[in-house]
Coordinates of C-alpha atoms (C1' of nucleotides) in Angstrom, one line a residue:
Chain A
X1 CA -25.0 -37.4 -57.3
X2 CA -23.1 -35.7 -59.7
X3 CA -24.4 -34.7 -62.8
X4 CA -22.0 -32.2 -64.7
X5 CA -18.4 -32.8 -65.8
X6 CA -16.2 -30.9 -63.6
X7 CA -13.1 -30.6 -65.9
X8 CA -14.2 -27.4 -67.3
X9 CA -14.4 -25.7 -63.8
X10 CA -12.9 -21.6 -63.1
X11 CA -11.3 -19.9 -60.3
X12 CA -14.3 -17.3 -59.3
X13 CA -13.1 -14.2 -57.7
X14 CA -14.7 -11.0 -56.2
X15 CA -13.4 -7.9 -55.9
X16 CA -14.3 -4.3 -54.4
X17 CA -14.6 -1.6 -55.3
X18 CA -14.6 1.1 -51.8
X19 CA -15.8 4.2 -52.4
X20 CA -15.3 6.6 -49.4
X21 CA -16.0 10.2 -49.8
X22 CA -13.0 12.4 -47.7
X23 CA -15.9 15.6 -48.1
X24 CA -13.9 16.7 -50.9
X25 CA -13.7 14.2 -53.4
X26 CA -14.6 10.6 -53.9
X27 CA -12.1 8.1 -53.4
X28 CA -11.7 4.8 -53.7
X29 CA -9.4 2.4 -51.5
X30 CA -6.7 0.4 -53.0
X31 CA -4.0 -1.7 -51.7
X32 CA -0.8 -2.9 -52.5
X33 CA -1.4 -7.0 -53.4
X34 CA 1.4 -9.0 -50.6
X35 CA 1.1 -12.2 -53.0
X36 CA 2.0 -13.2 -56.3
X37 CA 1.8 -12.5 -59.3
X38 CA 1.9 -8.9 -59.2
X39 CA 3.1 -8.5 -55.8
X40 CA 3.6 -5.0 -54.4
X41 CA 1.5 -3.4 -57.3
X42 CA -1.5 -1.7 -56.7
X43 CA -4.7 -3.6 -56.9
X44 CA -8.5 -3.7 -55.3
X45 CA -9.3 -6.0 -52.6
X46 CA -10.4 -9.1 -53.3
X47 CA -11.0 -12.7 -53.0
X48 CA -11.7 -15.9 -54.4
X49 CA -15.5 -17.4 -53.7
X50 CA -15.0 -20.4 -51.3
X51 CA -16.9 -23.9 -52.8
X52 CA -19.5 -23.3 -49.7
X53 CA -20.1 -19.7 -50.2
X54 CA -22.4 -16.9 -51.9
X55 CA -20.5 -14.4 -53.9
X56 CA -22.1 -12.2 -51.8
X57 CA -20.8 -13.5 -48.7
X58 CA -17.1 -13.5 -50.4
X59 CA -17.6 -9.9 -50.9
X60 CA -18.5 -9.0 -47.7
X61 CA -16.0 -10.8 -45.9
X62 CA -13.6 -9.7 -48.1
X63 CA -14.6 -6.2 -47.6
X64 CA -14.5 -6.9 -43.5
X65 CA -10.6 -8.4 -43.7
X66 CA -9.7 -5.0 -45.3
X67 CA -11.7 -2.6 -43.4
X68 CA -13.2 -4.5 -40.3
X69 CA -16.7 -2.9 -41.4
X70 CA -19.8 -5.2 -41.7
X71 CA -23.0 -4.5 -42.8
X72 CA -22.0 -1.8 -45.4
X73 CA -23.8 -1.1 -48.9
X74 CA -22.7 -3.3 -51.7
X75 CA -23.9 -4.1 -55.0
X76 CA -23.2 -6.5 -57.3
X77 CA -22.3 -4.7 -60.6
X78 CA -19.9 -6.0 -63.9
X79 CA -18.3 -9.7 -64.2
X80 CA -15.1 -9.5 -65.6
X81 CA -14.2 -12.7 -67.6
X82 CA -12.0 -12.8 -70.4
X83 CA -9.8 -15.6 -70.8
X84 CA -6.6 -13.5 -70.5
X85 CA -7.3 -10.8 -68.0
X86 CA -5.1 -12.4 -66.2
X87 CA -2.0 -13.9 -67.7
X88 CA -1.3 -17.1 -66.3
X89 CA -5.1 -18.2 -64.7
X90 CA -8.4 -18.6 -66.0
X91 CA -10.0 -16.3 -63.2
X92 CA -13.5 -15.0 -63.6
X93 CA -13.5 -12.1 -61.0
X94 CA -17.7 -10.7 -60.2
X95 CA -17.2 -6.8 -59.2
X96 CA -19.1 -5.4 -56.1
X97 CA -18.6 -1.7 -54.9
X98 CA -19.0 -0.6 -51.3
X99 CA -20.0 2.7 -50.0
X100 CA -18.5 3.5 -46.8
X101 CA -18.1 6.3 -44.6
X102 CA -14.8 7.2 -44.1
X103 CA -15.1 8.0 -40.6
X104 CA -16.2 4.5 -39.6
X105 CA -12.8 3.4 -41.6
X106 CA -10.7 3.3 -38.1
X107 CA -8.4 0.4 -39.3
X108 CA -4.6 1.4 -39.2
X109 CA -4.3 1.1 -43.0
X110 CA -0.5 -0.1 -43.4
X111 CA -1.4 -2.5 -40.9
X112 CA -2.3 -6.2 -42.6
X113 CA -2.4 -4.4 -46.3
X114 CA -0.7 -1.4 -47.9
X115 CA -4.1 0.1 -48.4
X116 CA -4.6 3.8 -49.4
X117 CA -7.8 5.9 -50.7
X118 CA -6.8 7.7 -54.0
X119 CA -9.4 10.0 -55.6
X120 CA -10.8 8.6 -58.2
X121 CA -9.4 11.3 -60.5
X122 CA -6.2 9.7 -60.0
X123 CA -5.1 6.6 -58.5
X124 CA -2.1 4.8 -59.5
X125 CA -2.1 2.1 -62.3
X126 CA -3.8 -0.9 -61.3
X127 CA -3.4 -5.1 -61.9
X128 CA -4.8 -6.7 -64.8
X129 CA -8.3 -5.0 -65.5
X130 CA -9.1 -3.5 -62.4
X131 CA -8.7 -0.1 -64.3
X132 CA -12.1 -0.9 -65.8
X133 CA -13.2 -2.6 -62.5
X134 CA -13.2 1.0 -61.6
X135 CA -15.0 2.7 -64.0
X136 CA -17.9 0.6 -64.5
X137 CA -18.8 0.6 -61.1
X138 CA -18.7 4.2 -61.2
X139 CA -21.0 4.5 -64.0
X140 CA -23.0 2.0 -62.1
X141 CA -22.9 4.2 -59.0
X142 CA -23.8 7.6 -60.8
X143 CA -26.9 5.6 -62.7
X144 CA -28.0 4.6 -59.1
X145 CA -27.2 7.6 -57.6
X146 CA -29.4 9.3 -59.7
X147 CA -32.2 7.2 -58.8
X148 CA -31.8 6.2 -55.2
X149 CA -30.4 8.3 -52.3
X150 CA -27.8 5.9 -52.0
X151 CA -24.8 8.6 -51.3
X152 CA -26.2 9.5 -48.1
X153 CA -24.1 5.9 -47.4
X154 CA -20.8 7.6 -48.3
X155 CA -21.6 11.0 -45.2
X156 CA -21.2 10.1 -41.4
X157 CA -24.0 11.0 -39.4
X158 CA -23.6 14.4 -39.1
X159 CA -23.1 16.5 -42.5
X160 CA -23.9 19.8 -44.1
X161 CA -25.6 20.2 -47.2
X162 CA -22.7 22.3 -48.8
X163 CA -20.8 18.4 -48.2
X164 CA -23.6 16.1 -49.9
X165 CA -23.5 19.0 -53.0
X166 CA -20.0 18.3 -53.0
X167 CA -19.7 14.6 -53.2
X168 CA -22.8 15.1 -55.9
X169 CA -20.6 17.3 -57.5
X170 CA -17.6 14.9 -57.2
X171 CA -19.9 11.8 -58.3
X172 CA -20.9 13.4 -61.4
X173 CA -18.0 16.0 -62.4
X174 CA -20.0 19.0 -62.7
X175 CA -21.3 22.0 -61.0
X176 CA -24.7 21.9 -59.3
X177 CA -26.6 25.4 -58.2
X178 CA -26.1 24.7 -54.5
X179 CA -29.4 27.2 -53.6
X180 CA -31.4 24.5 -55.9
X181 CA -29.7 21.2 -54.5
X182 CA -30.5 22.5 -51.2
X183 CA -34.0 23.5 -51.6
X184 CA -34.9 20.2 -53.2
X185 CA -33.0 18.3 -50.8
X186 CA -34.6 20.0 -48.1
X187 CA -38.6 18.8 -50.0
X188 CA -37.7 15.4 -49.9
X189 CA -37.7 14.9 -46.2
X190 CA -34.9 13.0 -46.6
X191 CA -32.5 15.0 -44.8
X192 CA -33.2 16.8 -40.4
X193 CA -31.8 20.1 -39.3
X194 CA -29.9 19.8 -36.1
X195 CA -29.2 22.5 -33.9
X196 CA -25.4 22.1 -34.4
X197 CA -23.5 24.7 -37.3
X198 CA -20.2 23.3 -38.7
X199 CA -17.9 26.5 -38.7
X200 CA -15.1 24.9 -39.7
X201 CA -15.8 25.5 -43.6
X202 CA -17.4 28.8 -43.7
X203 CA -17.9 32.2 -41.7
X204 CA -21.3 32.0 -41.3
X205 CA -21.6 28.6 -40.8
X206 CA -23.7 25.4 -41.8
X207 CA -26.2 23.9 -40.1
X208 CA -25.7 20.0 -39.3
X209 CA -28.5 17.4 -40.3
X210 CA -28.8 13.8 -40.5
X211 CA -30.8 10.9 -42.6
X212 CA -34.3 10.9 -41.6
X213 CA -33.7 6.9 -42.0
X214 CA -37.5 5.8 -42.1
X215 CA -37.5 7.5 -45.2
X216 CA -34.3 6.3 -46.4
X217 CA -35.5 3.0 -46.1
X218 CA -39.1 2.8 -46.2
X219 CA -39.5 4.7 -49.9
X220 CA -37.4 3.3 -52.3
X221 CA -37.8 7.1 -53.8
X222 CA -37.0 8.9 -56.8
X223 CA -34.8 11.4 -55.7
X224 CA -33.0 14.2 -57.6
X225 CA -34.6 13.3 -60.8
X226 CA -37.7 13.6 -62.0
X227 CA -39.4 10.3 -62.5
X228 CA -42.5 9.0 -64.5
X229 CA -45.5 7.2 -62.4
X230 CA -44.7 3.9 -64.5
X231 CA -41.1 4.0 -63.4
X232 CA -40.4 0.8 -61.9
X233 CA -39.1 1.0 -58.3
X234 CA -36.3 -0.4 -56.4
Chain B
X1 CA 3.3 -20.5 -64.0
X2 CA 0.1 -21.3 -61.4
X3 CA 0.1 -19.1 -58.6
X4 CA -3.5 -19.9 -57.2
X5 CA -4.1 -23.2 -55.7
X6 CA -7.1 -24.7 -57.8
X7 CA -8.8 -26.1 -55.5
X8 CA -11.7 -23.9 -55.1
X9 CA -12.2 -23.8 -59.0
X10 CA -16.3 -23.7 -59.2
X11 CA -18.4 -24.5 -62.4
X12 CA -19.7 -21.3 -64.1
X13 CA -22.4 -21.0 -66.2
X14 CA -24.3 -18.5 -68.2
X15 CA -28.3 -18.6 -68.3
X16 CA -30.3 -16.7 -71.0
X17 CA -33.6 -14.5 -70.4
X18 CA -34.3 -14.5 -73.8
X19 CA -37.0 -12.1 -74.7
X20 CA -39.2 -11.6 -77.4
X21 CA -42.6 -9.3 -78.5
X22 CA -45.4 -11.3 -80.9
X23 CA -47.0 -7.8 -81.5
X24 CA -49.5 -8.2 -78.3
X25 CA -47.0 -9.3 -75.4
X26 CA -44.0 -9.7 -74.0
X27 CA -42.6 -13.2 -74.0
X28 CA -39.8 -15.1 -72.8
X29 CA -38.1 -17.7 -74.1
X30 CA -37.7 -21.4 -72.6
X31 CA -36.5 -24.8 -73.1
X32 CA -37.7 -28.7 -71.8
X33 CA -34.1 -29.7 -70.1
X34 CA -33.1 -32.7 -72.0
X35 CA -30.2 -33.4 -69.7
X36 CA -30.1 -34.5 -65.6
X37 CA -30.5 -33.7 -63.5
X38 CA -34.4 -31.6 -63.8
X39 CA -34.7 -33.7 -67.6
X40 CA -38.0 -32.7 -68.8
X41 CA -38.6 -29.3 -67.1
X42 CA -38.7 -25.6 -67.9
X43 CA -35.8 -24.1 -67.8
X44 CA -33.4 -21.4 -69.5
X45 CA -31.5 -21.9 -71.8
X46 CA -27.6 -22.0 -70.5
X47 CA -24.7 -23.5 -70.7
X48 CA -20.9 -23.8 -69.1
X49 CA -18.7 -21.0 -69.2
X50 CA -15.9 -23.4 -71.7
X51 CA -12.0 -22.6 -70.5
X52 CA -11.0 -20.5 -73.5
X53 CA -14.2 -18.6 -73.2
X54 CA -15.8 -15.1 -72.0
X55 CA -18.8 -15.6 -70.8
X56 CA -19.9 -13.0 -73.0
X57 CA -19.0 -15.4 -75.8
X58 CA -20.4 -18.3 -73.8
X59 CA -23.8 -16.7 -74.0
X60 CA -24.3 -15.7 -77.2
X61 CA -22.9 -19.5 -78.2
X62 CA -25.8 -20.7 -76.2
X63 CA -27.8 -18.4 -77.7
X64 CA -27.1 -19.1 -81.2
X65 CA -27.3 -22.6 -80.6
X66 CA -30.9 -22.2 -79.7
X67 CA -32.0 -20.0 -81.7
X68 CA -29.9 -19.8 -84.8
X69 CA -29.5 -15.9 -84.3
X70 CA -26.0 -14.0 -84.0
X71 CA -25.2 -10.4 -83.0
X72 CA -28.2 -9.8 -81.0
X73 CA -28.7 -7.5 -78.4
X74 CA -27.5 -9.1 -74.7
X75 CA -26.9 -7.9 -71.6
X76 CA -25.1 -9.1 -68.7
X77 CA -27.7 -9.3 -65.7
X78 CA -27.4 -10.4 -62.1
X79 CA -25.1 -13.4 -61.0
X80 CA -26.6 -16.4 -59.2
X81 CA -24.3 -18.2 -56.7
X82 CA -26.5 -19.6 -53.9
X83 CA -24.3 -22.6 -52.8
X84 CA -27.5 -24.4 -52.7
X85 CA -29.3 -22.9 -56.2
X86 CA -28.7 -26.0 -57.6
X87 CA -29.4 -28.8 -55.2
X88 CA -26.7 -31.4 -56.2
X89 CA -23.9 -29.6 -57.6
X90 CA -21.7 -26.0 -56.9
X91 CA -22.8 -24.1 -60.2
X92 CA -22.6 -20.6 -60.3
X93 CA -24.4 -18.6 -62.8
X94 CA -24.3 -15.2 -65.0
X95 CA -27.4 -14.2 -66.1
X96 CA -27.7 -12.2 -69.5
X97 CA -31.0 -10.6 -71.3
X98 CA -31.7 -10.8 -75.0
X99 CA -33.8 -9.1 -77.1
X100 CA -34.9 -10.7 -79.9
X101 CA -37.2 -9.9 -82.7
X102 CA -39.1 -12.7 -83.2
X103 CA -39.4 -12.6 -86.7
X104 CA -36.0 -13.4 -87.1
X105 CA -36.4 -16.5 -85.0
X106 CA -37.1 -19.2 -87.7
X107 CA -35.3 -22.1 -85.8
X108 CA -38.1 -25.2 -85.7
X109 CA -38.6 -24.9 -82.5
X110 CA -39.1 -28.5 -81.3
X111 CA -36.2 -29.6 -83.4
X112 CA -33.2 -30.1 -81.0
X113 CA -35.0 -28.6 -77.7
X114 CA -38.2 -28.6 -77.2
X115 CA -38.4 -25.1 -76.7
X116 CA -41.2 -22.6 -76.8
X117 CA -42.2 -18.8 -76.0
X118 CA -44.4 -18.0 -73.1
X119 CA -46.3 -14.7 -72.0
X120 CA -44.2 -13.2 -69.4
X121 CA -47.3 -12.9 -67.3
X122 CA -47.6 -16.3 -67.3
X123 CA -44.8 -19.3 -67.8
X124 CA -44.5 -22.5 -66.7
X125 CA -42.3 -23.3 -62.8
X126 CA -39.1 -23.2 -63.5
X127 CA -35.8 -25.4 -62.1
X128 CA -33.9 -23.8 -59.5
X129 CA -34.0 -20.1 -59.5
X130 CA -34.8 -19.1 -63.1
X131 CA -38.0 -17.5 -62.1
X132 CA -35.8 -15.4 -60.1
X133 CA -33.7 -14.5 -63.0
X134 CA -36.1 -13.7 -65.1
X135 CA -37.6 -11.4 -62.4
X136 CA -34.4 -9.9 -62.0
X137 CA -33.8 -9.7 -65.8
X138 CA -37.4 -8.2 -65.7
X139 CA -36.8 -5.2 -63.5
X140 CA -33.0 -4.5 -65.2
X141 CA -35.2 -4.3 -68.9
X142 CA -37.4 -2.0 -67.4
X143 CA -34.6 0.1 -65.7
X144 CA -32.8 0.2 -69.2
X145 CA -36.0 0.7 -71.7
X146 CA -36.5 3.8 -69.6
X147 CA -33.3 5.3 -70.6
X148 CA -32.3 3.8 -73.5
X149 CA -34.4 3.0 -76.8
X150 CA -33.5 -0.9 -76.3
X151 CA -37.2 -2.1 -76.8
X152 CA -36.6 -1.7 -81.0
X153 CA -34.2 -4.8 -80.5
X154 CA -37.4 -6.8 -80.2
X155 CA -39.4 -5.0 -83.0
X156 CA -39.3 -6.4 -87.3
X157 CA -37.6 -3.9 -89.7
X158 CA -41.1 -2.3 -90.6
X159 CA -43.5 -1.6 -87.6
X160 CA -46.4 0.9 -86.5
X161 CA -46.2 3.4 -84.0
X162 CA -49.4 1.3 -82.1
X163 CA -47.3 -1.8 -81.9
X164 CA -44.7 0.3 -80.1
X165 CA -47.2 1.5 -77.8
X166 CA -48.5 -2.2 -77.3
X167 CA -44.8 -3.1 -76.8
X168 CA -43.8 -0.3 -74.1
X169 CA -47.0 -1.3 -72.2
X170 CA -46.5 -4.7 -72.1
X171 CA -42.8 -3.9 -70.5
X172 CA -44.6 -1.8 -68.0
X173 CA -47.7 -3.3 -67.7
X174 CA -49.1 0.0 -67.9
X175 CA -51.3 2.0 -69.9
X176 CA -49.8 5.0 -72.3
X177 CA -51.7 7.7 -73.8
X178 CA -51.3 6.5 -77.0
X179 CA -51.6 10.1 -78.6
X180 CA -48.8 11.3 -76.4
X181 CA -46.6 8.3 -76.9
X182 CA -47.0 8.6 -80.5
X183 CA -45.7 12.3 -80.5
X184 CA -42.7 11.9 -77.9
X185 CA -41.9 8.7 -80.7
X186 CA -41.6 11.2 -83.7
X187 CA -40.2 14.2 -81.8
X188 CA -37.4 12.0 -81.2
X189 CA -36.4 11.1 -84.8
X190 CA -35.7 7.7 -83.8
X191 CA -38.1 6.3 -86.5
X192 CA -38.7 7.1 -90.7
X193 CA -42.3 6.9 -91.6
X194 CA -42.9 4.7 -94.4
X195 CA -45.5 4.8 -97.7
X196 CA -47.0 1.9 -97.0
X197 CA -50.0 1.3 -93.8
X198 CA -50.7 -1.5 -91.8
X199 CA -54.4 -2.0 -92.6
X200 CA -54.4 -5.6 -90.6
X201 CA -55.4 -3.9 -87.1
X202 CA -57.6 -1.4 -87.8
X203 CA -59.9 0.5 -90.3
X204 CA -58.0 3.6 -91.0
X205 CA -54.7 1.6 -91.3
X206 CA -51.4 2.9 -88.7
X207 CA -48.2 3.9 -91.2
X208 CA -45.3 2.0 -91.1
X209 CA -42.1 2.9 -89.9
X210 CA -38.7 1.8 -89.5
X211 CA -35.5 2.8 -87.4
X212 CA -33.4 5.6 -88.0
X213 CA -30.3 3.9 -87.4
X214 CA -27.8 6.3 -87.3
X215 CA -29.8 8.4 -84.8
X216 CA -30.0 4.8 -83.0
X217 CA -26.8 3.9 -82.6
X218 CA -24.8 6.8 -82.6
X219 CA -27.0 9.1 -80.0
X220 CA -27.2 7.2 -76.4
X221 CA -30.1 9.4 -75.8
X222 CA -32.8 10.4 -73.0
X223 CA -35.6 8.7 -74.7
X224 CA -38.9 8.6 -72.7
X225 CA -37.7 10.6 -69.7
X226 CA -37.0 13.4 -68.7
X227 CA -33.1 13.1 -67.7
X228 CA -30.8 16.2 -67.0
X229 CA -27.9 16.9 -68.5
X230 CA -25.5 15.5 -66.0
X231 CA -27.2 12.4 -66.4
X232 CA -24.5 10.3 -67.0
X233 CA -24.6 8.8 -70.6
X234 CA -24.3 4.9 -71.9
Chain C
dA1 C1' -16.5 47.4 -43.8
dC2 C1' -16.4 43.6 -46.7
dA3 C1' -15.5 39.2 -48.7
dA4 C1' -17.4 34.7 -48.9
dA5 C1' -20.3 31.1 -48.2
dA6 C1' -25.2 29.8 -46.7
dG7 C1' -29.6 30.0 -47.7
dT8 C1' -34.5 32.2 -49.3
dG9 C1' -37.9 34.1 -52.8
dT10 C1' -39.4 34.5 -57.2
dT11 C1' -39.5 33.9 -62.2
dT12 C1' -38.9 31.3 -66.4
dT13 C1' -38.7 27.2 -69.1
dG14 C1' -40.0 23.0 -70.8
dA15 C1' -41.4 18.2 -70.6
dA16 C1' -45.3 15.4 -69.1
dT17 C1' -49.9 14.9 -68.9
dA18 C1' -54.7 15.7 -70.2
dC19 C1' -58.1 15.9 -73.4
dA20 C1' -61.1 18.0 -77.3
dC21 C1' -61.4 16.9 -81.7
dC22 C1' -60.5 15.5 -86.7
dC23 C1' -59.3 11.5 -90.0
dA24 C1' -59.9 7.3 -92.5
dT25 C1' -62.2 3.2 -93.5
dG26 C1' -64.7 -1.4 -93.1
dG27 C1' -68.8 -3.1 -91.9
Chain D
dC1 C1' -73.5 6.3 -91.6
dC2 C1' -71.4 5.2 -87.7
dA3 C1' -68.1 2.7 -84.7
dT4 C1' -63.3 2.2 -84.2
dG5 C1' -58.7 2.9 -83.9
dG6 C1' -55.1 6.5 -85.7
dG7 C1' -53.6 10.7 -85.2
dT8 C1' -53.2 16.3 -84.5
dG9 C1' -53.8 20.7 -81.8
dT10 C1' -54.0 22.9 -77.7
dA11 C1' -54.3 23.7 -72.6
dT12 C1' -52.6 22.6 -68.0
dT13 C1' -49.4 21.3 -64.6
dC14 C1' -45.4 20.8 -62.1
dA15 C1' -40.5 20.2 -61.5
dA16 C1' -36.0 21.9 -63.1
dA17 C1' -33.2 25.7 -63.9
dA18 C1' -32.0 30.5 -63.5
dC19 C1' -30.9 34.1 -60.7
dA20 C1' -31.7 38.4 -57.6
dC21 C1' -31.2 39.1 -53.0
dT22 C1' -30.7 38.4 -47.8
dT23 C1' -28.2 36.5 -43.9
dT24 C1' -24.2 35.5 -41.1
dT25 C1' -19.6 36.0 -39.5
dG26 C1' -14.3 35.9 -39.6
dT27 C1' -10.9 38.9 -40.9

DNA sequence: ACAAAAGTGTTTTGAATACACCCATGG
DNA sequence: CCATGGGTGTATTCAAAACACTTTTGT
C-alpha cells in the first residue's frame, strides 16, 4: 500500500557532534573520513539513517562504531539541508551532540578511524558544513546547560568542583567567581563530598565528590539560573 | 559524480505547527487531509521536502500555500522518524513552529483545504504523531517566549498591554499579575504607546501600543527573565 | 615564610513578587 | 454612584554578585 510517489526521495544522514571535556577545555572529537568524497579530511562522525531505523538509533549506533560507548547523552539539535551542502548529493544530514566522559573513551583512537579530540577553540577545518554543525550545537549545549545539569555528563565519577567551574568556564568563555559557583553548587544537592582530596592540581588540595544521581534524574531542576515558577520544565 | 549508493534514500517531509492568538487563546492551525492515505482527518499541514529544496524553503512553501502569508516567523522543531510513524510508508519528518498573527490570515479558509483553528487546549485526534509535534512544538514555544520576545509574532500592529497579558497566559497557562506584567512590558521599551484606547473590553478603555522595532530586532534581549550576563545570546 | 589555590562569611544589589490604592467609564 | 478592569506606587523577598578573609600545604 503505497500512497506517496517515491521519486522525490533524500539521502538522510546523522551526524555527531562529541563533546568530551579533557578538565581543561571542551573538546570535541573529529576524525579523518576513510571514504570518498573528501577522503582523509577532517569531518564528524556520522551515518546515513537505515530505511528500518529511527534517527535516533542511527545516531547512537553511529556514536558506538566510533567510541564503543552506549547509553550516552544525546540530543537531537539543528537539521542541516540545503541543496548544495554537499556538492555532488542531495543529503539532508539531522545533528545530534553527545556528551561523554573522556575517561570512559578507552577506544585506541587511530584504530578503525583517524579520530582526534580538538578543543573547540580550534579544530582543524572541517567537510561541507560541519563547521556550523559545530557551533549550533554548542549554542544548543550552553542554552541547555544553563537550564539543566547536563555537564555533570561531560565529568567521570569522581571530580572537584574547581574542574566543573572549569568546564563551565570553558562552555561559556568567561570567568565565573569560583567561591560563588561553589557555594551554589554545593545548595543544590546535586553534587556529595567524598573523603578523597585530589592533590594533583593544588597544594592544599580538593576534595572529590560525585552526582547525587536521584537528584540528577528525579528533578528535572533549574540549576545555575534563576528560574520563574511558570517556567516550563524538562 | 555519485559516491553514496541511493539506496537508502527515505522521503522527507516538513510538518507545520502553525500557531495563532484570536485575542483570548492560543490556537493551532489544522487541515482535513484531502489526500490517502488518513483522507478526511486532522492533520498538519506538510508537505515533501522537493529535490532542489531546503526544507527551510519547503516549509514556508507549505505554509504559504495554506495560508497565503510569506516571511513569517518559523522555527525548526523536533524531527520525527519512527520507522513506523506512518503506518504504510518510510516518511521522515521536520517539524517547524509558526507564529502567525491572525489578522493577517485572510485566506477563505475552506477554499482549497478545509482547514480551521482550534484552541490548543482542545483539538481534534490527529493522524500519526502530530499531537506529539505539536506537544513538542508546544514546550520549544514556551522554552523560546521565555527568552526571547517571539509571542509579538502572533500579535496585530496595534494591541493593548491586557491582550499581551491574555496572550503570555495562554502560552503558560498560568496566571500573571497583570500590574507587574504591564510594568516589566514598558520597562523594556519593546512597545510605543499609542493616542488612541481600546474601549471594546473594558470601561476605562486599555491604550494601544505597537512594537518598537528596532529595539525588536536588533536587541536579542533577556525579556521576562532574569538571565545573567553570560547567558549566551540568540 | 610565603605563594597559590580552596573554601567560608558577610554585604550589597536588583529583579521578581505582592499588594494597597488611584483612575476612568459604562451601566 | 458603583462595579469593573486599567494602571501606578511602594514594600518585601530572595537569589546573584561582590569581596574580605581563613584554611591548607608544597616549595
Amino acid at each position: 500500500m503505497e500512497y506517496y510517489r517515491e521519486d522525490s526521495a533524500i539521502l538522510l544522514a546523522v551526524d555527531c557532534i562529541i563533546f568530551g571535556f579533557n578538565g581543561e577545555s571542551l573538546q570535541v572529537l573529529l576524525i579523518k573520513r576513510d571514504f570518498e568524497p573528501e577522503r582523509n579530511k577532517w569531518s564528524l562522525m556520522g551515518g546515513f539513517v537505515q530505511p528500518d531505523e529511527s534517527p535516533e538509533l542511527a545516531a547512537s549506533r553511529v556514536l558506538k562504531k566510533l567510541t564503543g560507548l552506549e547509553n550516552v547523552y544525546m540530543e537531537q539539535c539543528s537539521v542541516f539541508g540545503d541543496p548544495k551542502r554537499e556538492p555532488n548529493s542531495r543529503v539532508v544530514s539531522i545533528c545530534y551532540f553527545a556528551l561523554i566522559d573522556t575517561q570512559k573513551y578507552t577506544h585506541i583512537l587511530s584504530e578503525e578511524y583517524e579520530a582526534n579530540w580538538f578543543p573547540l577553540q580550534n579544530y582543524p577545518t572541517l567537510i561541507f558544513d560541519h563547521d556550523q554543525m559545530i557551533a549550533s550545537a554548542q549554542h544548543r549545549l550552553r542554552i541547555k546547560a544553563a537550564l539543566y545539569p547536563i555537564l555533570f555528563e561531560l565529568l567521570p565519577e569522581k571530580f572537584t568542583i574547581p574542574q566543573i567551574a572549569a568546564l563551565y568556564e570553558g562552555v561559556y568563555n568567561i570567568e565565573f567567581d569560583k567561591r560563588n559557583f561553589s557555594r551554589k553548587l554545593l545548595s543544590s544537592d546535586l553534587i556529595i563530598k567524598l573523603e578523597e582530596k585530589d592533590k594533583e592540581n593544588s597544594k592544599k588540595g580538593a576534595f572529590y565528590f560525585k552526582l547525587n544521581t536521584a537528584i540528577y534524574k528525579e528533578k528535572i531542576m533549574s540549576f545555575l539560573r534563576y528560574l520563574p515558577s511558570w517556567f516550563p520544565e524538562n
